[in-house]
Short mmCIF file of C-alpha atoms in Angstrom, two decimals:
data_model
loop_
_atom_site.label_atom_id
_atom_site.label_comp_id
_atom_site.label_asym_id
_atom_site.label_seq_id
_atom_site.Cartn_x
_atom_site.Cartn_y
_atom_site.Cartn_z
CA MET A 1 -37.23 94.01 -96.25
CA THR A 2 -40.48 96.36 -97.27
CA TYR A 3 -40.27 100.04 -96.66
CA SER A 4 -43.28 101.91 -95.59
CA LYS A 5 -42.83 105.40 -96.63
CA PHE A 6 -40.06 107.41 -98.21
CA SER A 7 -38.50 108.42 -95.01
CA ASP A 8 -37.60 104.59 -94.40
CA LEU A 9 -35.26 104.11 -97.29
CA SER A 10 -31.92 104.92 -97.43
CA LEU A 11 -29.88 108.43 -97.92
CA ASP A 12 -28.40 106.50 -101.02
CA LEU A 13 -32.05 105.74 -102.37
CA LYS A 14 -33.70 108.81 -101.30
CA SER A 15 -30.91 110.44 -103.66
CA LEU A 16 -31.49 108.43 -106.47
CA ILE A 17 -34.85 108.92 -106.77
CA ILE A 18 -34.58 112.96 -106.09
CA SER A 19 -31.96 113.07 -108.91
CA TYR A 20 -34.09 111.76 -111.11
CA ILE A 21 -36.73 115.56 -110.52
CA THR A 22 -34.71 118.31 -112.66
CA ARG A 23 -36.96 121.50 -112.41
CA PRO A 24 -36.07 123.57 -109.45
CA THR A 25 -39.42 124.88 -108.70
CA ASP A 26 -40.09 120.89 -108.38
CA LEU A 27 -37.60 120.45 -105.59
CA LYS A 28 -38.00 123.31 -104.02
CA SER A 29 -41.28 122.09 -102.68
CA ILE A 30 -39.93 119.01 -101.84
CA CYS A 31 -37.15 121.02 -99.94
CA LEU A 32 -40.15 122.67 -97.92
CA THR A 33 -42.47 119.24 -97.61
CA SER A 34 -40.75 118.07 -94.69
CA ARG A 35 -36.89 118.04 -92.93
CA ASP A 36 -36.49 114.82 -93.58
CA CYS A 37 -37.04 115.67 -97.83
CA ARG A 38 -35.16 118.63 -97.31
CA ASP A 39 -32.00 117.38 -96.19
CA VAL A 40 -31.96 115.18 -99.36
CA ALA A 41 -33.59 117.34 -102.35
CA VAL A 42 -31.40 120.62 -101.27
CA ARG A 43 -28.40 118.51 -102.45
CA GLU A 44 -29.90 118.21 -105.67
CA LEU A 45 -31.33 122.17 -105.66
CA TYR A 46 -27.92 123.72 -105.33
CA ARG A 47 -25.38 121.56 -107.40
CA LYS A 48 -25.58 124.07 -109.95
CA VAL A 49 -26.08 127.52 -108.97
CA PHE A 50 -26.96 130.09 -111.99
CA LEU A 51 -26.33 133.95 -110.75
CA ASP A 52 -28.21 135.58 -113.15
CA ILE A 53 -26.69 139.51 -111.95
CA GLY A 54 -28.95 142.23 -112.84
CA GLY A 55 -31.98 140.24 -113.42
CA ALA A 56 -35.77 140.59 -111.94
CA LYS A 57 -34.60 138.32 -109.34
CA ALA A 58 -31.16 139.67 -108.32
CA VAL A 59 -32.62 140.54 -105.11
CA ARG A 60 -32.50 136.92 -104.19
CA ILE A 61 -28.70 136.67 -104.22
CA SER A 62 -28.65 138.16 -101.32
CA GLY A 63 -30.47 135.66 -99.17
CA PHE A 64 -28.44 132.72 -101.20
CA LEU A 65 -25.54 134.28 -99.74
CA ALA A 66 -26.48 134.14 -96.31
CA ARG A 67 -23.97 131.75 -93.76
CA GLU A 68 -27.32 130.14 -92.33
CA ASN A 69 -28.07 128.91 -95.96
CA PRO A 70 -28.48 125.03 -96.14
CA GLY A 71 -27.28 124.54 -99.82
CA LEU A 72 -24.27 126.35 -99.65
CA PRO A 73 -22.18 123.46 -98.93
CA HIS A 74 -24.02 121.48 -101.53
CA VAL A 75 -22.97 123.93 -104.12
CA ARG A 76 -20.94 122.34 -107.43
CA ASP A 77 -20.94 124.06 -110.58
CA ILE A 78 -21.54 128.50 -110.24
CA THR A 79 -22.52 129.98 -113.64
CA VAL A 80 -22.53 133.97 -113.57
CA TYR A 81 -24.50 135.50 -116.64
CA PHE A 82 -25.37 139.75 -116.74
CA CYS A 83 -29.20 140.37 -117.46
CA ILE A 84 -28.31 143.89 -119.46
CA SER A 85 -30.96 145.95 -120.74
CA GLY A 86 -30.44 148.82 -122.52
CA SER A 87 -30.06 151.63 -119.69
CA ASP A 88 -28.17 149.18 -117.76
CA ASP A 89 -24.28 150.35 -117.07
CA ARG A 90 -21.95 147.49 -117.99
CA GLU A 91 -19.21 148.55 -115.32
CA VAL A 92 -21.33 148.95 -112.95
CA LEU A 93 -22.76 145.21 -113.46
CA CYS A 94 -19.64 143.90 -113.28
CA ARG A 95 -18.93 145.58 -110.22
CA GLN A 96 -21.93 143.62 -108.27
CA ALA A 97 -21.29 140.71 -110.34
CA ASN A 98 -17.25 140.69 -108.80
CA PHE A 99 -18.91 141.52 -105.64
CA VAL A 100 -20.78 138.30 -105.85
CA VAL A 101 -18.31 136.23 -106.50
CA ARG A 102 -16.06 137.00 -103.84
CA LEU A 103 -18.81 137.21 -100.80
CA LEU A 104 -20.09 133.52 -102.61
CA LEU A 105 -16.26 132.38 -102.05
CA GLU A 106 -15.50 133.91 -98.98
CA LEU A 107 -18.65 131.53 -97.88
CA LEU A 108 -17.97 128.62 -99.60
CA PRO A 109 -16.27 125.11 -97.82
CA PRO A 110 -12.84 124.00 -99.92
CA ASN A 111 -12.34 122.54 -102.08
CA ILE A 112 -15.96 121.31 -103.40
CA LEU A 113 -16.31 123.06 -106.32
CA GLU A 114 -16.54 121.39 -109.51
CA ALA A 115 -16.89 124.11 -112.75
CA PHE A 116 -17.22 128.03 -112.11
CA ARG A 117 -17.69 130.05 -115.39
CA TRP A 118 -18.04 133.42 -116.47
CA ARG A 119 -20.40 133.50 -119.06
CA THR A 120 -19.98 137.90 -119.75
CA ARG A 121 -17.37 140.14 -122.14
CA GLU A 122 -16.96 141.86 -118.93
CA HIS A 123 -13.66 141.26 -117.02
CA PHE A 124 -13.05 139.06 -114.18
CA SER A 125 -11.63 140.19 -110.98
CA ALA A 126 -7.84 139.42 -110.81
CA GLU A 127 -7.98 138.70 -107.20
CA ASN A 128 -11.26 136.66 -107.41
CA PHE A 129 -9.31 134.70 -109.60
CA LEU A 130 -6.34 133.96 -107.84
CA LEU A 131 -8.87 133.45 -104.44
CA LEU A 132 -11.25 130.78 -106.50
CA HIS A 133 -8.01 128.63 -107.22
CA LYS A 134 -6.49 129.15 -103.96
CA LYS A 135 -9.61 127.71 -102.01
CA GLN A 136 -10.75 125.40 -104.79
CA LYS A 137 -8.59 122.52 -105.52
CA ARG A 138 -11.22 120.00 -106.89
CA LEU A 139 -11.82 121.70 -110.10
CA GLN A 140 -12.87 119.79 -113.05
CA HIS A 141 -13.20 122.53 -115.37
CA LEU A 142 -11.12 125.33 -115.51
CA GLU A 143 -11.45 129.00 -117.42
CA SER A 144 -8.72 131.83 -118.43
CA PRO A 145 -10.64 134.57 -118.29
CA MET A 146 -9.68 138.12 -119.15
CA THR A 147 -9.16 139.96 -116.21
CA ASP A 148 -9.01 143.54 -114.67
CA ASP A 149 -5.46 143.35 -113.07
CA THR A 150 -2.11 141.41 -114.26
CA ILE A 151 -1.70 138.13 -112.70
CA ILE A 152 0.54 135.88 -114.33
CA GLN A 153 3.26 137.34 -112.08
CA THR A 154 1.16 135.96 -108.99
CA ILE A 155 0.42 133.29 -110.69
CA ARG A 156 4.08 132.04 -111.95
CA GLN A 157 5.21 132.74 -107.87
CA MET A 158 2.28 129.61 -106.31
CA PRO A 159 3.78 126.73 -107.92
CA ASP A 160 1.36 124.64 -105.09
CA VAL A 161 -1.36 125.62 -106.58
CA PHE A 162 -1.08 126.08 -110.46
CA LYS A 163 1.25 122.70 -111.13
CA SER A 164 -0.57 120.15 -109.98
CA MET A 165 -3.81 120.03 -111.13
CA GLU A 166 -4.64 116.79 -111.75
CA GLY A 167 -8.52 116.43 -111.28
CA VAL A 168 -8.82 119.12 -114.40
CA ARG A 169 -10.87 117.94 -116.46
CA SER A 170 -12.05 120.36 -118.70
CA VAL A 171 -10.25 124.25 -120.18
CA GLU A 172 -11.80 126.67 -121.59
CA LEU A 173 -9.66 129.65 -123.31
CA ASP A 174 -10.33 133.55 -123.79
CA LEU A 175 -7.81 134.94 -125.90
CA GLY A 176 -8.20 138.54 -125.86
CA THR A 177 -4.88 140.01 -124.48
CA LEU A 178 -1.56 138.92 -124.20
CA GLU A 179 -1.69 138.24 -120.76
CA SER A 180 -4.50 136.05 -121.42
CA LEU A 181 -2.08 133.93 -123.57
CA GLU A 182 0.37 133.42 -120.75
CA VAL A 183 -2.08 132.60 -117.92
CA SER A 184 -3.88 129.89 -121.09
CA ASN A 185 -0.84 128.17 -121.73
CA THR A 186 0.08 128.27 -117.54
CA LEU A 187 -3.62 126.19 -117.08
CA LEU A 188 -3.22 124.06 -119.95
CA GLN A 189 0.53 122.66 -118.61
CA SER A 190 -1.43 122.13 -115.22
CA ALA A 191 -3.87 120.12 -117.23
CA THR A 192 -1.91 117.19 -117.29
CA LYS A 193 -5.47 114.38 -117.99
CA LEU A 194 -7.08 117.22 -120.12
CA ASP A 195 -10.12 114.90 -121.86
CA ASP A 196 -12.52 119.00 -123.37
CA LEU A 197 -10.74 122.02 -124.60
CA SER A 198 -12.19 125.28 -125.83
CA ILE A 199 -10.42 127.67 -127.59
CA ARG A 200 -12.01 131.32 -128.59
CA SER A 201 -10.67 134.03 -129.68
CA ARG A 202 -11.75 137.70 -128.72
CA PHE A 203 -9.13 139.80 -130.33
CA GLY A 204 -11.26 141.08 -132.95
CA THR A 205 -12.89 143.55 -130.55
CA ASN A 206 -9.80 144.49 -129.73
CA PRO A 207 -8.61 148.07 -131.87
CA ASP A 208 -4.91 147.37 -132.11
CA PRO A 209 -4.92 143.88 -132.15
CA PRO A 210 -1.35 141.86 -132.93
CA SER A 211 0.11 141.54 -136.41
CA ASP A 212 0.96 138.02 -136.19
CA LEU A 213 -1.89 136.63 -134.24
CA GLU A 214 -3.01 133.79 -136.94
CA ASP A 215 -0.66 130.95 -138.16
CA SER A 216 0.84 131.97 -141.54
CA SER A 217 2.78 130.55 -144.82
CA THR A 218 5.75 131.68 -143.10
CA GLY A 219 5.56 130.77 -139.76
CA LEU A 220 3.16 129.91 -136.22
CA GLY A 221 0.90 132.90 -135.47
CA LEU A 222 1.23 134.32 -131.36
CA ILE A 223 -1.82 132.14 -130.41
CA SER A 224 -0.14 128.64 -131.80
CA ARG A 225 3.47 129.47 -130.58
CA THR A 226 2.20 131.20 -127.28
CA VAL A 227 -1.00 128.80 -126.07
CA PHE A 228 1.22 125.83 -126.67
CA GLY A 229 4.33 127.38 -126.31
CA HIS A 230 5.42 124.37 -123.91
CA MET A 231 4.88 121.87 -126.51
CA ARG A 232 7.38 123.26 -129.06
CA PRO A 233 8.70 122.07 -131.64
CA PHE A 234 5.32 121.41 -132.69
CA GLU A 235 7.11 117.70 -134.58
CA ASN A 236 8.56 116.33 -132.23
CA CYS A 237 5.55 117.01 -129.61
CA VAL A 238 3.34 114.37 -127.84
CA PRO A 239 -0.19 115.62 -128.98
CA LEU A 240 -3.04 115.82 -126.87
CA VAL A 241 -5.60 113.13 -126.49
CA LEU A 242 -8.64 114.88 -126.53
CA LYS A 243 -12.47 113.42 -126.70
CA SER A 244 -14.03 116.74 -127.57
CA LEU A 245 -12.36 120.14 -128.91
CA TYR A 246 -14.31 123.45 -129.67
CA ILE A 247 -12.59 125.83 -131.90
CA ASP A 248 -14.53 129.96 -131.87
CA ASN A 249 -13.35 132.59 -134.15
CA ILE A 250 -9.38 131.33 -134.61
CA SER A 251 -8.23 131.20 -138.39
CA LEU A 252 -7.42 127.50 -139.45
CA ARG A 253 -6.00 128.21 -143.34
CA TYR A 254 -2.53 126.69 -142.31
CA VAL A 255 -3.37 124.34 -139.59
CA SER A 256 -1.66 121.73 -140.25
CA SER A 257 1.39 123.06 -138.83
CA SER A 258 -0.32 123.46 -135.56
CA TYR A 259 -3.46 122.08 -134.06
CA MET A 260 -2.94 118.95 -136.46
CA ARG A 261 0.42 118.24 -134.65
CA VAL A 262 -0.54 119.80 -131.31
CA ILE A 263 -3.87 117.83 -130.53
CA LYS A 264 -4.34 114.30 -131.80
CA MET A 265 -7.45 114.26 -134.25
CA PRO A 266 -8.15 110.76 -134.57
CA ALA A 267 -8.96 110.27 -131.12
CA LEU A 268 -11.51 112.91 -131.37
CA GLU A 269 -15.45 112.32 -129.96
CA GLU A 270 -16.85 115.49 -130.50
CA LEU A 271 -15.50 118.45 -132.41
CA ALA A 272 -16.89 122.09 -132.72
CA ILE A 273 -15.94 125.12 -135.39
CA TRP A 274 -17.78 128.19 -134.99
CA GLU A 275 -17.01 131.06 -137.43
CA CYS A 276 -13.41 129.92 -138.03
CA PRO A 277 -12.20 131.64 -141.74
CA GLY A 278 -10.43 128.81 -143.35
CA ALA A 279 -11.89 126.24 -142.12
CA ASP A 280 -12.48 124.02 -145.47
CA ALA A 281 -8.17 123.72 -144.58
CA LEU A 282 -9.16 121.77 -141.09
CA PHE A 283 -11.72 119.22 -143.13
CA ALA A 284 -9.35 119.04 -145.83
CA GLU A 285 -6.79 117.57 -143.07
CA LEU A 286 -9.17 115.67 -141.50
CA SER A 287 -10.50 113.57 -144.56
CA LYS A 288 -6.58 111.87 -145.11
CA PRO A 289 -7.11 108.22 -143.61
CA HIS A 290 -3.94 109.08 -140.97
CA GLN A 291 -6.02 111.79 -139.49
CA ARG A 292 -9.32 111.13 -139.60
CA PRO A 293 -11.74 110.92 -136.55
CA SER A 294 -13.64 107.84 -137.11
CA GLY A 295 -15.07 107.83 -133.24
CA LEU A 296 -16.46 111.25 -134.33
CA LYS A 297 -20.50 111.18 -132.46
CA ILE A 298 -20.87 114.98 -132.08
CA LEU A 299 -19.48 117.69 -135.31
CA GLN A 300 -20.65 120.91 -134.95
CA PHE A 301 -20.11 123.92 -137.37
CA TYR A 302 -20.75 127.35 -137.48
CA HIS A 303 -19.49 129.44 -140.50
CA HIS A 304 -19.79 132.06 -142.61
CA ASP A 305 -18.61 130.76 -146.33
CA ASP A 306 -16.79 132.59 -149.10
CA GLY A 307 -18.21 132.97 -152.57
CA GLN A 308 -16.48 130.15 -153.74
CA GLN A 309 -18.18 127.63 -151.49
CA ASP A 310 -14.80 126.04 -149.86
CA GLY A 311 -16.30 125.64 -146.54
CA LEU A 312 -19.14 123.58 -147.93
CA ARG A 313 -17.40 121.48 -150.08
CA ALA A 314 -14.79 120.66 -147.19
CA LEU A 315 -17.65 119.76 -145.17
CA GLU A 316 -19.03 117.43 -147.41
CA GLY A 317 -16.27 115.61 -148.22
CA PHE A 318 -15.44 115.21 -144.64
CA LEU A 319 -19.06 114.02 -143.64
CA GLN A 320 -18.70 111.34 -146.43
CA SER A 321 -15.25 109.79 -145.34
CA ILE A 322 -16.68 109.21 -142.04
CA SER A 323 -19.75 107.51 -140.62
CA GLY A 324 -21.62 107.23 -137.05
CA LEU A 325 -22.53 110.38 -136.22
CA VAL A 326 -25.11 110.88 -133.29
CA THR A 327 -25.28 114.74 -133.32
CA LEU A 328 -24.89 116.60 -136.38
CA TYR A 329 -25.14 120.73 -136.38
CA ILE A 330 -24.44 122.68 -139.27
CA GLU A 331 -25.29 126.69 -139.96
CA ILE A 332 -23.86 128.10 -142.95
CA PHE A 333 -24.66 131.49 -143.71
CA ASN A 334 -23.09 133.36 -146.74
CA ALA A 335 -24.66 130.30 -148.37
CA GLN A 336 -25.29 129.02 -152.10
CA ALA A 337 -27.36 125.08 -151.57
CA LEU A 338 -27.49 123.14 -148.12
CA PRO A 339 -25.41 120.26 -147.71
CA LYS A 340 -25.85 117.67 -150.25
CA GLU A 341 -28.55 115.14 -148.53
CA ASP A 342 -26.49 111.85 -149.52
CA CYS A 343 -24.21 113.38 -146.80
CA ILE A 344 -27.14 113.28 -144.59
CA ILE A 345 -28.26 109.92 -145.02
CA ARG A 346 -24.48 108.70 -144.56
CA HIS A 347 -25.15 109.02 -141.09
CA GLY A 348 -29.12 107.94 -140.91
CA ALA A 349 -28.33 105.02 -138.51
CA SER A 350 -27.08 106.54 -135.78
CA LEU A 351 -28.60 110.11 -136.01
CA ALA A 352 -30.70 111.53 -132.65
CA MET A 353 -30.37 114.92 -133.15
CA LEU A 354 -29.65 117.19 -136.42
CA THR A 355 -29.86 120.74 -137.44
CA LEU A 356 -29.28 122.10 -141.11
CA TYR A 357 -29.60 125.35 -141.62
CA ALA A 358 -27.94 127.72 -144.64
CA GLN A 359 -29.27 131.46 -145.71
CA LYS A 360 -28.25 133.23 -148.81
CA THR A 361 -28.82 136.59 -147.53
CA ASP A 362 -31.07 138.32 -144.51
CA ARG A 363 -33.89 137.51 -146.65
CA ASP A 364 -33.29 134.65 -148.52
CA VAL A 365 -33.17 131.04 -146.50
CA LEU A 366 -32.30 127.73 -148.25
CA GLN A 367 -34.29 124.55 -147.47
CA TYR A 368 -34.21 121.28 -149.21
CA SER A 369 -36.87 120.19 -151.52
CA THR A 370 -39.61 118.13 -151.14
CA GLY A 371 -37.85 115.05 -152.30
CA ALA A 372 -34.81 115.19 -150.75
CA PHE A 373 -36.37 116.13 -147.62
CA ASP A 374 -38.60 113.00 -147.99
CA ARG A 375 -35.66 110.81 -148.44
CA ILE A 376 -33.56 112.57 -145.41
CA CYS A 377 -36.69 111.20 -143.17
CA THR A 378 -36.80 108.11 -144.70
CA SER A 379 -33.20 106.87 -143.85
CA CYS A 380 -32.76 109.06 -140.47
CA THR A 381 -35.76 107.16 -138.72
CA GLY A 382 -34.13 107.26 -135.11
CA LEU A 383 -34.01 111.02 -134.91
CA ARG A 384 -35.25 112.38 -131.77
CA GLN A 385 -34.31 116.18 -132.31
CA LEU A 386 -34.72 118.14 -136.02
CA SER A 387 -33.79 121.53 -136.52
CA VAL A 388 -34.94 122.41 -140.01
CA THR A 389 -36.58 125.03 -142.00
CA SER A 390 -39.93 124.88 -143.16
CA PRO A 391 -41.63 125.71 -146.35
CA GLU A 392 -42.92 129.64 -146.59
CA GLN A 393 -46.53 129.53 -145.08
CA SER A 394 -49.07 131.92 -143.54
CA ALA A 395 -49.99 131.43 -139.67
CA SER A 396 -53.34 131.59 -140.83
CA ASN A 397 -53.52 129.22 -142.89
CA ALA A 398 -50.36 126.88 -142.82
CA LEU A 399 -51.77 123.22 -142.21
CA SER A 400 -54.05 123.92 -145.69
CA SER A 401 -50.68 124.35 -147.34
CA GLU A 402 -49.86 121.17 -149.75
CA GLU A 403 -46.18 121.96 -149.58
CA PHE A 404 -46.43 122.10 -145.95
CA GLY A 405 -48.59 119.08 -145.97
CA SER A 406 -46.53 117.19 -147.48
CA PHE A 407 -43.32 118.37 -145.43
CA LEU A 408 -45.37 116.98 -142.49
CA SER A 409 -45.92 114.10 -144.07
CA SER A 410 -41.98 113.44 -144.56
CA MET A 411 -41.23 114.51 -141.13
CA HIS A 412 -44.23 112.05 -139.42
CA LYS A 413 -41.72 109.47 -140.31
CA LEU A 414 -39.89 110.27 -137.65
CA SER A 415 -41.61 107.67 -135.20
CA GLN A 416 -39.18 108.54 -132.40
CA LEU A 417 -38.63 112.31 -132.84
CA ARG A 418 -39.43 114.33 -129.80
CA THR A 419 -38.40 117.87 -130.86
CA LEU A 420 -39.27 120.04 -133.72
CA ASN A 421 -37.84 123.11 -134.36
CA LEU A 422 -38.86 125.20 -137.55
CA ARG A 423 -36.42 127.96 -138.32
CA ARG A 424 -38.85 129.50 -140.35
CA TRP A 425 -41.18 132.26 -139.10
CA PRO A 426 -44.73 131.94 -140.61
CA SER A 427 -45.99 134.81 -141.98
CA VAL A 428 -48.37 136.97 -140.06
CA VAL A 429 -49.53 139.59 -142.83
CA ARG A 430 -47.01 139.46 -146.13
CA GLY A 431 -45.14 142.41 -145.92
CA GLU A 432 -45.59 143.32 -142.66
CA ASN A 433 -42.10 142.51 -140.65
CA ILE A 434 -41.65 141.14 -137.00
CA PHE A 435 -38.18 142.04 -135.65
CA SER A 436 -37.88 141.59 -131.96
CA TYR A 437 -39.69 141.23 -128.86
CA GLY A 438 -38.69 144.69 -128.25
CA GLU A 439 -40.15 146.13 -131.12
CA LEU A 440 -43.54 144.38 -131.31
CA ASP A 441 -46.41 145.70 -130.15
CA THR A 442 -48.37 143.66 -127.21
CA ASP A 443 -50.97 143.28 -129.34
CA VAL A 444 -49.69 142.09 -132.36
CA LEU A 445 -47.38 139.62 -130.58
CA SER A 446 -50.75 138.05 -128.85
CA MET A 447 -52.47 137.61 -132.32
CA TYR A 448 -48.90 136.47 -133.64
CA GLU A 449 -48.37 133.74 -130.64
CA HIS A 450 -52.15 132.71 -130.89
CA LEU A 451 -51.54 131.99 -134.58
CA LEU A 452 -48.76 129.54 -133.56
CA GLN A 453 -50.73 128.05 -131.63
CA ARG A 454 -52.72 126.86 -133.70
CA VAL A 455 -49.98 125.62 -136.23
CA ALA A 456 -48.01 123.71 -133.20
CA GLN A 457 -51.50 122.31 -132.52
CA GLY A 458 -52.45 120.60 -135.91
CA ILE A 459 -48.68 119.43 -136.41
CA PHE A 460 -49.22 117.85 -132.71
CA GLU A 461 -52.89 116.25 -134.06
CA LYS A 462 -51.42 114.95 -137.78
CA ALA A 463 -48.77 113.52 -135.64
CA ASP A 464 -50.98 111.72 -133.29
CA LEU A 465 -53.08 110.46 -136.55
CA ASN A 466 -49.66 108.72 -138.44
CA VAL A 467 -49.09 106.83 -135.29
CA PRO A 468 -50.27 103.06 -135.85
CA THR A 469 -52.32 101.27 -133.67
CA ASP A 470 -51.01 99.04 -130.81
CA PRO A 471 -52.81 95.25 -132.22
CA SER A 472 -51.54 94.09 -128.49
CA THR A 473 -54.58 95.56 -127.04
CA SER A 474 -58.18 94.55 -127.51
CA THR A 475 -59.37 97.59 -128.67
CA HIS A 476 -56.65 98.71 -130.76
CA HIS A 477 -55.74 101.66 -128.97
CA LYS A 478 -53.86 104.17 -130.87
CA PRO A 479 -51.17 105.55 -128.30
CA PRO A 480 -50.35 109.45 -128.80
CA SER A 481 -47.02 110.77 -131.08
CA ARG A 482 -43.45 111.02 -129.11
CA LEU A 483 -43.49 114.54 -130.66
CA PHE A 484 -43.79 116.53 -127.41
CA VAL A 485 -42.24 120.22 -128.66
CA ILE A 486 -42.18 122.37 -131.71
CA ALA A 487 -40.53 125.78 -131.23
CA PHE A 488 -40.64 128.05 -134.01
CA GLY A 489 -37.43 130.47 -134.94
CA GLY A 490 -33.77 130.33 -133.34
CA ASN A 491 -33.29 131.29 -129.83
CA GLY A 492 -29.90 132.76 -130.72
CA ASN A 493 -27.97 131.76 -127.98
CA SER A 494 -23.68 132.29 -127.56
CA ILE A 495 -21.54 131.42 -125.24
CA PHE A 496 -22.42 134.96 -123.56
CA ALA A 497 -25.27 135.19 -121.79
CA ASP A 498 -25.75 138.82 -121.86
CA ASP A 499 -26.09 138.49 -126.08
CA ASP A 500 -28.72 136.80 -125.89
CA LYS A 501 -32.65 137.66 -126.60
CA LEU A 502 -35.57 135.65 -126.84
CA LYS A 503 -35.57 134.64 -130.10
CA GLN A 504 -38.25 131.60 -129.94
CA ILE A 505 -41.55 130.60 -128.95
CA ALA A 506 -41.98 127.17 -128.00
CA PHE A 507 -45.13 124.91 -127.28
CA VAL A 508 -45.61 121.66 -125.57
CA ARG A 509 -47.29 118.81 -125.16
CA GLY A 510 -49.92 119.50 -122.89
CA LYS A 511 -53.96 118.81 -122.18
CA LYS A 512 -57.48 120.51 -121.30
CA VAL A 513 -60.00 119.39 -119.14
CA ASP A 514 -63.63 120.20 -120.14
CA ALA A 515 -66.34 120.43 -117.09
CA PHE A 516 -67.14 116.72 -118.01
CA GLY A 517 -63.91 115.76 -117.01
CA LYS A 518 -62.73 114.88 -120.52
CA ALA A 519 -58.77 115.49 -121.25
CA THR A 520 -57.50 116.37 -125.06
CA MET A 521 -54.18 117.56 -126.04
CA LEU A 522 -53.20 121.47 -126.20
CA ALA A 523 -50.20 123.03 -127.40
CA VAL A 524 -49.18 125.05 -124.33
CA GLN A 525 -46.63 127.59 -124.76
CA MET A 526 -43.87 127.86 -122.94
CA LYS A 527 -41.02 129.46 -122.18
CA PRO A 528 -38.24 128.18 -124.83
CA HIS A 529 -35.24 128.02 -121.43
CA LYS A 530 -37.54 126.13 -119.00
CA VAL A 531 -38.31 123.59 -121.96
CA LYS A 532 -35.47 121.55 -120.73
CA PHE A 533 -37.15 120.97 -117.54
CA VAL A 534 -40.08 118.80 -118.84
CA GLU A 535 -38.69 117.62 -122.43
CA PRO A 536 -34.85 116.36 -121.50
CA GLU A 537 -34.04 115.70 -125.11
CA SER A 538 -34.33 119.51 -126.57
CA GLU A 539 -30.90 120.71 -127.04
CA VAL A 540 -31.21 121.27 -130.65
CA LEU A 541 -33.29 124.41 -129.36
CA SER A 542 -30.40 126.27 -127.63
CA LEU A 543 -27.80 125.75 -130.67
CA SER A 544 -29.04 128.30 -132.94
CA ARG A 545 -27.80 131.99 -133.69
CA GLN A 546 -29.84 133.04 -135.58
CA GLU A 547 -31.49 136.72 -135.30
CA LEU A 548 -35.54 137.17 -135.18
CA ASN A 549 -35.01 139.10 -138.68
CA ASP A 550 -36.26 136.99 -141.28
CA VAL A 551 -40.25 136.66 -139.98
CA ILE A 552 -42.26 137.82 -143.11
#
């Protein structure tokens, strides 16, 4: 059978074609094309909804919450953010956010949501939390945000809601109060087929935290014995078989008596350790043959090391004990050195995404020697995303610098590279500092962006020159480089979007057309959070927590 037009295709084929369009503005344009196209594109457009409370476009929420909105039945994933400026009242924004969420939960058809995320430090409404779980019983992602009222007794009186959640695959536990520990335990018991577990402690912001919060040499801490209380005694429990584990701001010094027993570490495929004191003890345990996660593909490690560099040394030992990592993210502060290049080279055959950043002080950023970086690039030829500290250079003459030229020559060996993130900001004028966008004069910022555009343009052009010619063509045509994104700085992402500031300047490969119709390559500046819509392989830009205060 032949089809003459798009409308003749089946709904499944239409949906498959539309699913390859990721940019929301493109999906919106398709919805406005015709009723037939709208009925298909609206599914993808509304599948994931991001509510930016307090932002410049917050006024559009009223239209989104209209009963006549054809996209509401297709919502599957909701994320709530706060956009907070210096003059905003957090309490007022929190009330607005909870009001919007309440209206949305009332309007949504029952049992359609797969995930709901509350991405702010403010308390979530207890009534909204209970309503969410009453109406949406097909959730695949559960969260335990801190609520504005006591809910644990109500949860225990709702066995039909919280005792059977077979579809849940991911649980995110946000710990900050004693009640949040008990709620987390209830949710963890409900998820019987769990794949992903995230545990984040916010007790550090509590002015009077419990004294026995963390594990110690004398016994289990309050977090371990409450969150995993249903599994005690840990010596005889059946451990959780997880694919992904994320631990944030929890002491792991005595991990052998708690997490190593309640979680089957050898089964892990993804591990993220963020700001956890005693992380060296965890890596020491994972390096043992019977605890080694041989199938680990993703490792993220964000750490403030001690003076003895115990975290770095334990990490190096762990990296040498395993192989086959696809994504490796390392960001260490108070560091004396970067991980040895041999630890990176060991995973060279499989690595596709690599982030390496180490900092002694706010102004002293470490970088690999020219030879060490060249050996890494020679071994990791499959890298598609790279975030690394480049040599010091001036934005006005970076491309003429010998050291920066050697850096680029090594980087050009990565023939599959799609996204490059240079963590060190090129200097503007020696001695003149750029601290944040809010403190920059408009003219200075415009000049700096223009200089960075010239640097990015030069890197793109040099990358194109290093591409070998195609012998299969009669003209021996030389195709352009695969390099598509170049970004400077780290974006400072955290789990809470209201902490984020624009700390990155990104350029993508574009083109310009002259009056005679001749097209040439041009580095085009783009907002970092929109890069993912033109280059899906750019996740490396969203992992950093680096401050924008190391510009010289």
